[in-house]
Amino acid sequence: METSLPDSPTKTGSLWKGKAKDVTSAQDEFGDLNPIITYRHLLSQNLGVRDPLRVVALCDSDAFYAACEMVRLGVDKDTPLVVLQWDSIIAVNYPARKYGISRMDKKMDALKRCPHLKIVHVATYREGETEPGYWDEVDTNTHKVSLDYYRRESLKIAAMFREMLPGCEVEKASIDEAFIDFTKPVREIILQRYPHLAQPPPDAPFGVETALPPPPPIVWDGKGAVIPVNSPPSEDSSITDGQISSSSDEPGRAEPLDKDVVSTWHDVALSIGAELMTNARDAVHTTLGYSTSAGIARNKFLAKLTASYRKPNGQSILRNASIPNYLRPMPFQKIRFLGGKLGRAFAEEYDAATVGDLLSITLDEMQTKFGESSIWVYEILRGLDRSEVKDKGSTLNKSMLASKNLPKPITNVQEGYRWIRVLAAELALRLNDARNMSPNLWPKTLVLHARKGYESSRSKQAPFPYTREVTVDIIAAAGDKLWKELVGTSTQMNVTNVQLSFTGIDFAEAGQKTIEGFFKPTSKRQRDSAELTDFNTQAEVGQPESSAGDAKEDSATDIIVSHTCTRCKKTLSLNLELSRFKDSEEQKTAIAALIMEHDDWHFAQDLVREEIPIRPIQPSASTSHKKTPKTKKRRKDPVGIERFFDRK
Ligand code: CTP
Ligand code: CA
Ligand code: CA
């Protein structure tokens, strides 16, 4: 949450508005690079993205998939290694890069460059296996790539950052990247180290609105490469993937300091952020074995750009004063989202190639040409980015997708079942991984998509039961049903992509959460047996109800709760340890949970035995290739910069 800043002697307000006119100096072009920082700024807790002391880092793992394989195999750090997916290289470690090997090279070309190259094929699901593995022979016609190991390692790294950096916001940004907002702990450390700043001196002319005294000298040594203020990035620096990368092989080396550039309190904040980042990166390196590179700056966009300034195992710092010279020479089409049609349109419209070329375009001009929302481009070119670092770790991933492109298309019904089993194995593993963190996760729907070439896909979906144990068998059985429905009476087909996904993943109800506690533990054998005996082995208090299928609660003081299943005529009764149930509401919840569990047990059994048909939740949702119903609103034609992005 942000608090709004009342008018104050600071100039932070102008930073966020951007100025369209009279572009004359770096200060105007790039917003307020040296805002006055007052006692109030330092003592405020929640200035959010407007905080003039904001410190954000982006930490990216070096040659990530290759590093994962090196850790798994215990390979020496100097061994050149690549990760292969079929015949293509998808990750190259730094020792292998010295041989000129790069991603997307073919295996044979890489071996020619480095005959002792260690080549590891990414793990795959093999037909008939429930776990991915590293097999001697892999074939895209029979195997499916598994990135599960990298995903798990990636979660470990993020968890270590969270553990090492209390008070920081950590946002996992991709499989090998995390944004970290250091602002809170940095502020605390400033106040610890400089306790005299805890309140304005008695003679401060504006009270808390008084500017802080000049900062102490900053020792940058050992904190990373400080991007120079005065000289632009060296000639051999190039931008790759929206980031600057340098050919320097001296990672972590501090740049010669710009002696004439005065330090600011924001520089102090950056240097403290750098200390914290170093500790966390060291912990990841020593504990998990992964080397990382980090960029530290005033916002996410700049942190990301800065992260690849020194790689691998490097840490770079972008002071506010360095922003103009760092950004100006960058080819803007290398910036994320400016690479495609939009970037080309800007390049043509303004005959521009670098960020600097576009700085003379006023906001008005840009918005007239490209619409209101082009303010985003205007600001990004000036290194302004108001997006927050948000820990998404606690928010639920609503869906999970397993997908396979089929070089050899599925041409008959049987082949479909084989692939569904492979996809089911991946979904089972991923769901059970997620359940290790949140045991009551429930994917409410299973969806099957099949596509031929570039034609739009056909799909079927059905509700998925809540079961405590989600096995490959259960998912595959449900998937098979969908496949059968999808195929219908066709005997021949030509499916080139098949996808199985869980959607509507949610936490199961409270009743289900605690269900385990309501009856005695059941063995797997008992659960798997057709006879449902385990519910009733405790002394029964209730009698079977005549109205089958209704749960009933007796009004007697002895709590009597029972339920007769309409299908198997079993009586479900709670094992009544009276102390367990505080009130009748709790009893109701307990019996409801018991019934649901029992029904789901039937459902799962039926699926495996293929006794019940699975119906799509809504007939209209069952086939996505149908024409859009007339009632559906037509989407508005895109305007402004939206025209340059493809619709999903
Ligand atoms: N990756 C991929 N396909 C891509 C881009 C990335 O499979 N088009 C995988 C890579 O295998 C990589 C991981 O995603 O290991 C992270 O990607 P990235 O950070 O771009 O590259 P790294 O291999 O980590 O190398 P670097 O040290 O340059 O970050
Ligand atoms: Ca990386
Ligand atoms: Ca990355």
PDB file of N, CA, C and O in Angstrom, residues 60-123:
ATOM      1  N   ASP A  60      19.514 -13.642 -11.578  1.00  0.00           N
ATOM      2  CA  ASP A  60      19.306 -14.645 -12.635  1.00  0.00           C
ATOM      3  C   ASP A  60      20.376 -15.734 -12.480  1.00  0.00           C
ATOM      4  O   ASP A  60      21.551 -15.428 -12.285  1.00  0.00           O
ATOM      5  N   SER A  61      19.966 -16.987 -12.550  1.00  0.00           N
ATOM      6  CA  SER A  61      20.936 -18.082 -12.416  1.00  0.00           C
ATOM      7  C   SER A  61      21.722 -18.239 -13.710  1.00  0.00           C
ATOM      8  O   SER A  61      21.172 -18.113 -14.805  1.00  0.00           O
ATOM      9  N   ASP A  62      23.009 -18.510 -13.566  1.00  0.00           N
ATOM     10  CA  ASP A  62      23.877 -18.642 -14.740  1.00  0.00           C
ATOM     11  C   ASP A  62      23.671 -20.005 -15.395  1.00  0.00           C
ATOM     12  O   ASP A  62      23.685 -21.028 -14.706  1.00  0.00           O
ATOM     13  N   ALA A  63      23.513 -19.991 -16.696  1.00  0.00           N
ATOM     14  CA  ALA A  63      23.357 -21.211 -17.501  1.00  0.00           C
ATOM     15  C   ALA A  63      22.508 -22.240 -16.758  1.00  0.00           C
ATOM     16  O   ALA A  63      22.939 -23.354 -16.480  1.00  0.00           O
ATOM     17  N   PHE A  64      21.298 -21.851 -16.437  1.00  0.00           N
ATOM     18  CA  PHE A  64      20.559 -22.553 -15.394  1.00  0.00           C
ATOM     19  C   PHE A  64      20.365 -24.057 -15.598  1.00  0.00           C
ATOM     20  O   PHE A  64      20.716 -24.853 -14.739  1.00  0.00           O
ATOM     21  N   TYR A  65      19.811 -24.465 -16.724  1.00  0.00           N
ATOM     22  CA  TYR A  65      19.557 -25.900 -16.882  1.00  0.00           C
ATOM     23  C   TYR A  65      20.879 -26.674 -16.847  1.00  0.00           C
ATOM     24  O   TYR A  65      20.963 -27.778 -16.295  1.00  0.00           O
ATOM     25  N   ALA A  66      21.918 -26.070 -17.439  1.00  0.00           N
ATOM     26  CA  ALA A  66      23.219 -26.729 -17.438  1.00  0.00           C
ATOM     27  C   ALA A  66      23.736 -26.834 -16.004  1.00  0.00           C
ATOM     28  O   ALA A  66      24.263 -27.877 -15.593  1.00  0.00           O
ATOM     29  N   ALA A  67      23.543 -25.760 -15.225  1.00  0.00           N
ATOM     30  CA  ALA A  67      23.996 -25.768 -13.830  1.00  0.00           C
ATOM     31  C   ALA A  67      23.247 -26.841 -13.029  1.00  0.00           C
ATOM     32  O   ALA A  67      23.830 -27.525 -12.189  1.00  0.00           O
ATOM     33  N   CYS A  68      21.956 -26.985 -13.293  1.00  0.00           N
ATOM     34  CA  CYS A  68      21.165 -28.015 -12.599  1.00  0.00           C
ATOM     35  C   CYS A  68      21.757 -29.391 -12.859  1.00  0.00           C
ATOM     36  O   CYS A  68      21.896 -30.212 -11.947  1.00  0.00           O
ATOM     37  N   GLU A  69      22.099 -29.641 -14.117  1.00  0.00           N
ATOM     38  CA  GLU A  69      22.654 -30.956 -14.459  1.00  0.00           C
ATOM     39  C   GLU A  69      24.027 -31.147 -13.827  1.00  0.00           C
ATOM     40  O   GLU A  69      24.381 -32.249 -13.411  1.00  0.00           O
ATOM     41  N   MET A  70      24.809 -30.063 -13.736  1.00  0.00           N
ATOM     42  CA  MET A  70      26.130 -30.168 -13.104  1.00  0.00           C
ATOM     43  C   MET A  70      25.979 -30.509 -11.631  1.00  0.00           C
ATOM     44  O   MET A  70      26.716 -31.328 -11.088  1.00  0.00           O
ATOM     45  N   VAL A  71      25.011 -29.888 -10.979  1.00  0.00           N
ATOM     46  CA  VAL A  71      24.777 -30.178  -9.562  1.00  0.00           C
ATOM     47  C   VAL A  71      24.303 -31.620  -9.404  1.00  0.00           C
ATOM     48  O   VAL A  71      24.793 -32.364  -8.562  1.00  0.00           O
ATOM     49  N   ARG A  72      23.383 -32.037 -10.248  1.00  0.00           N
ATOM     50  CA  ARG A  72      22.835 -33.386 -10.145  1.00  0.00           C
ATOM     51  C   ARG A  72      23.923 -34.436 -10.346  1.00  0.00           C
ATOM     52  O   ARG A  72      23.999 -35.426  -9.635  1.00  0.00           O
ATOM     53  N   LEU A  73      24.808 -34.182 -11.311  1.00  0.00           N
ATOM     54  CA  LEU A  73      25.823 -35.178 -11.655  1.00  0.00           C
ATOM     55  C   LEU A  73      27.126 -34.985 -10.874  1.00  0.00           C
ATOM     56  O   LEU A  73      28.039 -35.797 -10.980  1.00  0.00           O
ATOM     57  N   GLY A  74      27.216 -33.900 -10.123  1.00  0.00           N
ATOM     58  CA  GLY A  74      28.451 -33.616  -9.378  1.00  0.00           C
ATOM     59  C   GLY A  74      29.644 -33.375 -10.296  1.00  0.00           C
ATOM     60  O   GLY A  74      30.769 -33.758 -10.001  1.00  0.00           O
ATOM     61  N   VAL A  75      29.377 -32.712 -11.416  1.00  0.00           N
ATOM     62  CA  VAL A  75      30.432 -32.458 -12.401  1.00  0.00           C
ATOM     63  C   VAL A  75      31.316 -31.292 -11.947  1.00  0.00           C
ATOM     64  O   VAL A  75      30.836 -30.332 -11.358  1.00  0.00           O
ATOM     65  N   ASP A  76      32.609 -31.404 -12.213  1.00  0.00           N
ATOM     66  CA  ASP A  76      33.553 -30.340 -11.884  1.00  0.00           C
ATOM     67  C   ASP A  76      33.149 -29.037 -12.590  1.00  0.00           C
ATOM     68  O   ASP A  76      32.689 -29.049 -13.734  1.00  0.00           O
ATOM     69  N   LYS A  77      33.363 -27.913 -11.920  1.00  0.00           N
ATOM     70  CA  LYS A  77      32.855 -26.629 -12.439  1.00  0.00           C
ATOM     71  C   LYS A  77      33.485 -26.217 -13.767  1.00  0.00           C
ATOM     72  O   LYS A  77      32.932 -25.389 -14.495  1.00  0.00           O
ATOM     73  N   ASP A  78      34.663 -26.778 -14.089  1.00  0.00           N
ATOM     74  CA  ASP A  78      35.314 -26.391 -15.342  1.00  0.00           C
ATOM     75  C   ASP A  78      34.952 -27.291 -16.525  1.00  0.00           C
ATOM     76  O   ASP A  78      35.419 -27.065 -17.648  1.00  0.00           O
ATOM     77  N   THR A  79      34.153 -28.311 -16.274  1.00  0.00           N
ATOM     78  CA  THR A  79      33.792 -29.233 -17.358  1.00  0.00           C
ATOM     79  C   THR A  79      32.802 -28.569 -18.312  1.00  0.00           C
ATOM     80  O   THR A  79      31.739 -28.112 -17.877  1.00  0.00           O
ATOM     81  N   PRO A  80      33.137 -28.519 -19.597  1.00  0.00           N
ATOM     82  CA  PRO A  80      32.145 -27.976 -20.533  1.00  0.00           C
ATOM     83  C   PRO A  80      30.948 -28.925 -20.644  1.00  0.00           C
ATOM     84  O   PRO A  80      31.133 -30.130 -20.831  1.00  0.00           O
ATOM     85  N   LEU A  81      29.772 -28.367 -20.495  1.00  0.00           N
ATOM     86  CA  LEU A  81      28.561 -29.211 -20.488  1.00  0.00           C
ATOM     87  C   LEU A  81      27.412 -28.485 -21.181  1.00  0.00           C
ATOM     88  O   LEU A  81      27.268 -27.262 -21.052  1.00  0.00           O
ATOM     89  N   VAL A  82      26.651 -29.234 -21.931  1.00  0.00           N
ATOM     90  CA  VAL A  82      25.430 -28.672 -22.520  1.00  0.00           C
ATOM     91  C   VAL A  82      24.246 -29.572 -22.208  1.00  0.00           C
ATOM     92  O   VAL A  82      24.413 -30.762 -21.948  1.00  0.00           O
ATOM     93  N   VAL A  83      23.070 -28.962 -22.214  1.00  0.00           N
ATOM     94  CA  VAL A  83      21.846 -29.749 -22.050  1.00  0.00           C
ATOM     95  C   VAL A  83      21.167 -29.824 -23.412  1.00  0.00           C
ATOM     96  O   VAL A  83      21.020 -28.815 -24.114  1.00  0.00           O
ATOM     97  N   LEU A  84      20.800 -31.035 -23.733  1.00  0.00           N
ATOM     98  CA  LEU A  84      20.226 -31.306 -25.036  1.00  0.00           C
ATOM     99  C   LEU A  84      18.729 -31.555 -24.911  1.00  0.00           C
ATOM    100  O   LEU A  84      18.273 -32.120 -23.920  1.00  0.00           O
ATOM    101  N   GLN A  85      17.982 -31.098 -25.905  1.00  0.00           N
ATOM    102  CA  GLN A  85      16.598 -31.541 -26.019  1.00  0.00           C
ATOM    103  C   GLN A  85      16.472 -32.085 -27.430  1.00  0.00           C
ATOM    104  O   GLN A  85      16.568 -31.328 -28.389  1.00  0.00           O
ATOM    105  N   TRP A  86      16.318 -33.385 -27.542  1.00  0.00           N
ATOM    106  CA  TRP A  86      16.399 -34.085 -28.820  1.00  0.00           C
ATOM    107  C   TRP A  86      17.742 -33.746 -29.458  1.00  0.00           C
ATOM    108  O   TRP A  86      18.778 -33.978 -28.844  1.00  0.00           O
ATOM    109  N   ASP A  87      17.752 -33.044 -30.565  1.00  0.00           N
ATOM    110  CA  ASP A  87      19.047 -32.792 -31.188  1.00  0.00           C
ATOM    111  C   ASP A  87      19.546 -31.368 -30.933  1.00  0.00           C
ATOM    112  O   ASP A  87      20.636 -30.990 -31.348  1.00  0.00           O
ATOM    113  N   SER A  88      18.752 -30.571 -30.259  1.00  0.00           N
ATOM    114  CA  SER A  88      19.117 -29.163 -30.075  1.00  0.00           C
ATOM    115  C   SER A  88      19.641 -28.888 -28.679  1.00  0.00           C
ATOM    116  O   SER A  88      19.178 -29.488 -27.705  1.00  0.00           O
ATOM    117  N   ILE A  89      20.559 -27.942 -28.620  1.00  0.00           N
ATOM    118  CA  ILE A  89      21.125 -27.569 -27.326  1.00  0.00           C
ATOM    119  C   ILE A  89      20.259 -26.481 -26.719  1.00  0.00           C
ATOM    120  O   ILE A  89      19.966 -25.478 -27.362  1.00  0.00           O
ATOM    121  N   ILE A  90      19.829 -26.695 -25.474  1.00  0.00           N
ATOM    122  CA  ILE A  90      18.975 -25.672 -24.855  1.00  0.00           C
ATOM    123  C   ILE A  90      19.695 -24.925 -23.739  1.00  0.00           C
ATOM    124  O   ILE A  90      19.229 -23.875 -23.310  1.00  0.00           O
ATOM    125  N   ALA A  91      20.816 -25.431 -23.248  1.00  0.00           N
ATOM    126  CA  ALA A  91      21.575 -24.678 -22.240  1.00  0.00           C
ATOM    127  C   ALA A  91      23.053 -25.010 -22.375  1.00  0.00           C
ATOM    128  O   ALA A  91      23.416 -26.163 -22.627  1.00  0.00           O
ATOM    129  N   VAL A  92      23.876 -24.000 -22.226  1.00  0.00           N
ATOM    130  CA  VAL A  92      25.323 -24.143 -22.413  1.00  0.00           C
ATOM    131  C   VAL A  92      26.011 -23.572 -21.180  1.00  0.00           C
ATOM    132  O   VAL A  92      25.796 -22.395 -20.856  1.00  0.00           O
ATOM    133  N   ASN A  93      26.831 -24.359 -20.499  1.00  0.00           N
ATOM    134  CA  ASN A  93      27.502 -23.765 -19.341  1.00  0.00           C
ATOM    135  C   ASN A  93      28.647 -22.874 -19.804  1.00  0.00           C
ATOM    136  O   ASN A  93      29.019 -22.871 -20.986  1.00  0.00           O
ATOM    137  N   TYR A  94      29.205 -22.085 -18.894  1.00  0.00           N
ATOM    138  CA  TYR A  94      30.194 -21.085 -19.314  1.00  0.00           C
ATOM    139  C   TYR A  94      31.485 -21.702 -19.838  1.00  0.00           C
ATOM    140  O   TYR A  94      32.032 -21.199 -20.833  1.00  0.00           O
ATOM    141  N   PRO A  95      31.982 -22.802 -19.231  1.00  0.00           N
ATOM    142  CA  PRO A  95      33.166 -23.437 -19.845  1.00  0.00           C
ATOM    143  C   PRO A  95      32.910 -23.852 -21.299  1.00  0.00           C
ATOM    144  O   PRO A  95      33.786 -23.698 -22.155  1.00  0.00           O
ATOM    145  N   ALA A  96      31.718 -24.314 -21.619  1.00  0.00           N
ATOM    146  CA  ALA A  96      31.420 -24.707 -23.006  1.00  0.00           C
ATOM    147  C   ALA A  96      31.294 -23.484 -23.906  1.00  0.00           C
ATOM    148  O   ALA A  96      31.600 -23.543 -25.100  1.00  0.00           O
ATOM    149  N   ARG A  97      30.850 -22.353 -23.347  1.00  0.00           N
ATOM    150  CA  ARG A  97      30.722 -21.135 -24.165  1.00  0.00           C
ATOM    151  C   ARG A  97      32.091 -20.677 -24.666  1.00  0.00           C
ATOM    152  O   ARG A  97      32.186 -20.034 -25.704  1.00  0.00           O
ATOM    153  N   LYS A  98      33.143 -21.024 -23.898  1.00  0.00           N
ATOM    154  CA  LYS A  98      34.494 -20.634 -24.340  1.00  0.00           C
ATOM    155  C   LYS A  98      34.861 -21.296 -25.666  1.00  0.00           C
ATOM    156  O   LYS A  98      35.745 -20.825 -26.371  1.00  0.00           O
ATOM    157  N   TYR A  99      34.197 -22.396 -25.981  1.00  0.00           N
ATOM    158  CA  TYR A  99      34.456 -23.066 -27.264  1.00  0.00           C
ATOM    159  C   TYR A  99      33.548 -22.511 -28.369  1.00  0.00           C
ATOM    160  O   TYR A  99      33.484 -23.083 -29.453  1.00  0.00           O
ATOM    161  N   GLY A 100      32.848 -21.487 -28.070  1.00  0.00           N
ATOM    162  CA  GLY A 100      31.974 -20.887 -29.078  1.00  0.00           C
ATOM    163  C   GLY A 100      30.656 -21.626 -29.245  1.00  0.00           C
ATOM    164  O   GLY A 100      29.928 -21.404 -30.218  1.00  0.00           O
ATOM    165  N   ILE A 101      30.349 -22.490 -28.302  1.00  0.00           N
ATOM    166  CA  ILE A 101      29.084 -23.231 -28.407  1.00  0.00           C
ATOM    167  C   ILE A 101      27.952 -22.358 -27.879  1.00  0.00           C
ATOM    168  O   ILE A 101      28.095 -21.705 -26.846  1.00  0.00           O
ATOM    169  N   SER A 102      26.857 -22.339 -28.608  1.00  0.00           N
ATOM    170  CA  SER A 102      25.734 -21.531 -28.128  1.00  0.00           C
ATOM    171  C   SER A 102      24.437 -22.318 -28.225  1.00  0.00           C
ATOM    172  O   SER A 102      24.359 -23.360 -28.876  1.00  0.00           O
ATOM    173  N   ARG A 103      23.449 -21.803 -27.550  1.00  0.00           N
ATOM    174  CA  ARG A 103      22.123 -22.410 -27.528  1.00  0.00           C
ATOM    175  C   ARG A 103      21.606 -22.536 -28.963  1.00  0.00           C
ATOM    176  O   ARG A 103      21.838 -21.652 -29.772  1.00  0.00           O
ATOM    177  N   MET A 104      20.938 -23.569 -29.231  1.00  0.00           N
ATOM    178  CA  MET A 104      20.353 -23.866 -30.536  1.00  0.00           C
ATOM    179  C   MET A 104      21.378 -24.400 -31.544  1.00  0.00           C
ATOM    180  O   MET A 104      21.024 -24.683 -32.677  1.00  0.00           O
ATOM    181  N   ASP A 105      22.639 -24.517 -31.132  1.00  0.00           N
ATOM    182  CA  ASP A 105      23.574 -25.250 -31.991  1.00  0.00           C
ATOM    183  C   ASP A 105      23.133 -26.704 -32.032  1.00  0.00           C
ATOM    184  O   ASP A 105      22.497 -27.196 -31.109  1.00  0.00           O
ATOM    185  N   LYS A 106      23.503 -27.379 -33.092  1.00  0.00           N
ATOM    186  CA  LYS A 106      23.212 -28.816 -33.158  1.00  0.00           C
ATOM    187  C   LYS A 106      24.286 -29.566 -32.374  1.00  0.00           C
ATOM    188  O   LYS A 106      25.437 -29.116 -32.277  1.00  0.00           O
ATOM    189  N   LYS A 107      23.889 -30.713 -31.884  1.00  0.00           N
ATOM    190  CA  LYS A 107      24.798 -31.519 -31.079  1.00  0.00           C
ATOM    191  C   LYS A 107      26.113 -31.808 -31.821  1.00  0.00           C
ATOM    192  O   LYS A 107      27.211 -31.652 -31.264  1.00  0.00           O
ATOM    193  N   MET A 108      26.015 -32.199 -33.075  1.00  0.00           N
ATOM    194  CA  MET A 108      27.222 -32.578 -33.811  1.00  0.00           C
ATOM    195  C   MET A 108      28.155 -31.381 -34.001  1.00  0.00           C
ATOM    196  O   MET A 108      29.376 -31.523 -33.897  1.00  0.00           O
ATOM    197  N   ASP A 109      27.589 -30.198 -34.244  1.00  0.00           N
ATOM    198  CA  ASP A 109      28.424 -29.002 -34.402  1.00  0.00           C
ATOM    199  C   ASP A 109      29.150 -28.681 -33.100  1.00  0.00           C
ATOM    200  O   ASP A 109      30.326 -28.312 -33.100  1.00  0.00           O
ATOM    201  N   ALA A 110      28.444 -28.833 -32.001  1.00  0.00           N
ATOM    202  CA  ALA A 110      29.054 -28.544 -30.699  1.00  0.00           C
ATOM    203  C   ALA A 110      30.196 -29.524 -30.422  1.00  0.00           C
ATOM    204  O   ALA A 110      31.262 -29.133 -29.940  1.00  0.00           O
ATOM    205  N   LEU A 111      29.975 -30.775 -30.746  1.00  0.00           N
ATOM    206  CA  LEU A 111      31.020 -31.786 -30.509  1.00  0.00           C
ATOM    207  C   LEU A 111      32.257 -31.529 -31.363  1.00  0.00           C
ATOM    208  O   LEU A 111      33.377 -31.814 -30.943  1.00  0.00           O
ATOM    209  N   LYS A 112      32.034 -30.994 -32.548  1.00  0.00           N
ATOM    210  CA  LYS A 112      33.178 -30.668 -33.400  1.00  0.00           C
ATOM    211  C   LYS A 112      34.025 -29.584 -32.730  1.00  0.00           C
ATOM    212  O   LYS A 112      35.240 -29.633 -32.741  1.00  0.00           O
ATOM    213  N   ARG A 113      33.354 -28.625 -32.113  1.00  0.00           N
ATOM    214  CA  ARG A 113      34.089 -27.531 -31.464  1.00  0.00           C
ATOM    215  C   ARG A 113      34.774 -27.995 -30.189  1.00  0.00           C
ATOM    216  O   ARG A 113      35.815 -27.473 -29.807  1.00  0.00           O
ATOM    217  N   CYS A 114      34.135 -28.928 -29.490  1.00  0.00           N
ATOM    218  CA  CYS A 114      34.681 -29.379 -28.204  1.00  0.00           C
ATOM    219  C   CYS A 114      34.424 -30.882 -28.069  1.00  0.00           C
ATOM    220  O   CYS A 114      33.378 -31.292 -27.576  1.00  0.00           O
ATOM    221  N   PRO A 115      35.383 -31.697 -28.510  1.00  0.00           N
ATOM    222  CA  PRO A 115      35.155 -33.145 -28.529  1.00  0.00           C
ATOM    223  C   PRO A 115      34.918 -33.753 -27.144  1.00  0.00           C
ATOM    224  O   PRO A 115      34.251 -34.774 -27.037  1.00  0.00           O
ATOM    225  N   HIS A 116      35.444 -33.129 -26.090  1.00  0.00           N
ATOM    226  CA  HIS A 116      35.217 -33.708 -24.754  1.00  0.00           C
ATOM    227  C   HIS A 116      34.006 -33.083 -24.052  1.00  0.00           C
ATOM    228  O   HIS A 116      33.843 -33.202 -22.836  1.00  0.00           O
ATOM    229  N   LEU A 117      33.160 -32.436 -24.834  1.00  0.00           N
ATOM    230  CA  LEU A 117      31.952 -31.816 -24.280  1.00  0.00           C
ATOM    231  C   LEU A 117      31.068 -32.859 -23.590  1.00  0.00           C
ATOM    232  O   LEU A 117      30.815 -33.931 -24.143  1.00  0.00           O
ATOM    233  N   LYS A 118      30.613 -32.526 -22.394  1.00  0.00           N
ATOM    234  CA  LYS A 118      29.667 -33.425 -21.725  1.00  0.00           C
ATOM    235  C   LYS A 118      28.257 -33.041 -22.170  1.00  0.00           C
ATOM    236  O   LYS A 118      27.857 -31.876 -22.055  1.00  0.00           O
ATOM    237  N   ILE A 119      27.561 -34.027 -22.673  1.00  0.00           N
ATOM    238  CA  ILE A 119      26.221 -33.759 -23.204  1.00  0.00           C
ATOM    239  C   ILE A 119      25.192 -34.514 -22.368  1.00  0.00           C
ATOM    240  O   ILE A 119      25.300 -35.726 -22.195  1.00  0.00           O
ATOM    241  N   VAL A 120      24.236 -33.775 -21.831  1.00  0.00           N
ATOM    242  CA  VAL A 120      23.200 -34.416 -21.008  1.00  0.00           C
ATOM    243  C   VAL A 120      21.857 -34.146 -21.659  1.00  0.00           C
ATOM    244  O   VAL A 120      21.513 -32.982 -21.908  1.00  0.00           O
ATOM    245  N   HIS A 121      21.137 -35.190 -21.936  1.00  0.00           N
ATOM    246  CA  HIS A 121      19.788 -34.968 -22.466  1.00  0.00           C
ATOM    247  C   HIS A 121      18.840 -34.693 -21.311  1.00  0.00           C
ATOM    248  O   HIS A 121      18.894 -35.350 -20.277  1.00  0.00           O
ATOM    249  N   VAL A 122      17.993 -33.714 -21.487  1.00  0.00           N
ATOM    250  CA  VAL A 122      17.015 -33.367 -20.459  1.00  0.00           C
ATOM    251  C   VAL A 122      16.165 -34.606 -20.113  1.00  0.00           C
ATOM    252  O   VAL A 122      15.967 -35.485 -20.953  1.00  0.00           O
ATOM    253  N   ALA A 123      15.715 -34.680 -18.868  1.00  0.00           N
ATOM    254  CA  ALA A 123      14.912 -35.830 -18.435  1.00  0.00           C
ATOM    255  C   ALA A 123      13.643 -35.931 -19.290  1.00  0.00           C
ATOM    256  O   ALA A 123      13.139 -34.920 -19.774  1.00  0.00           O
TER     257      ALA A 123
END
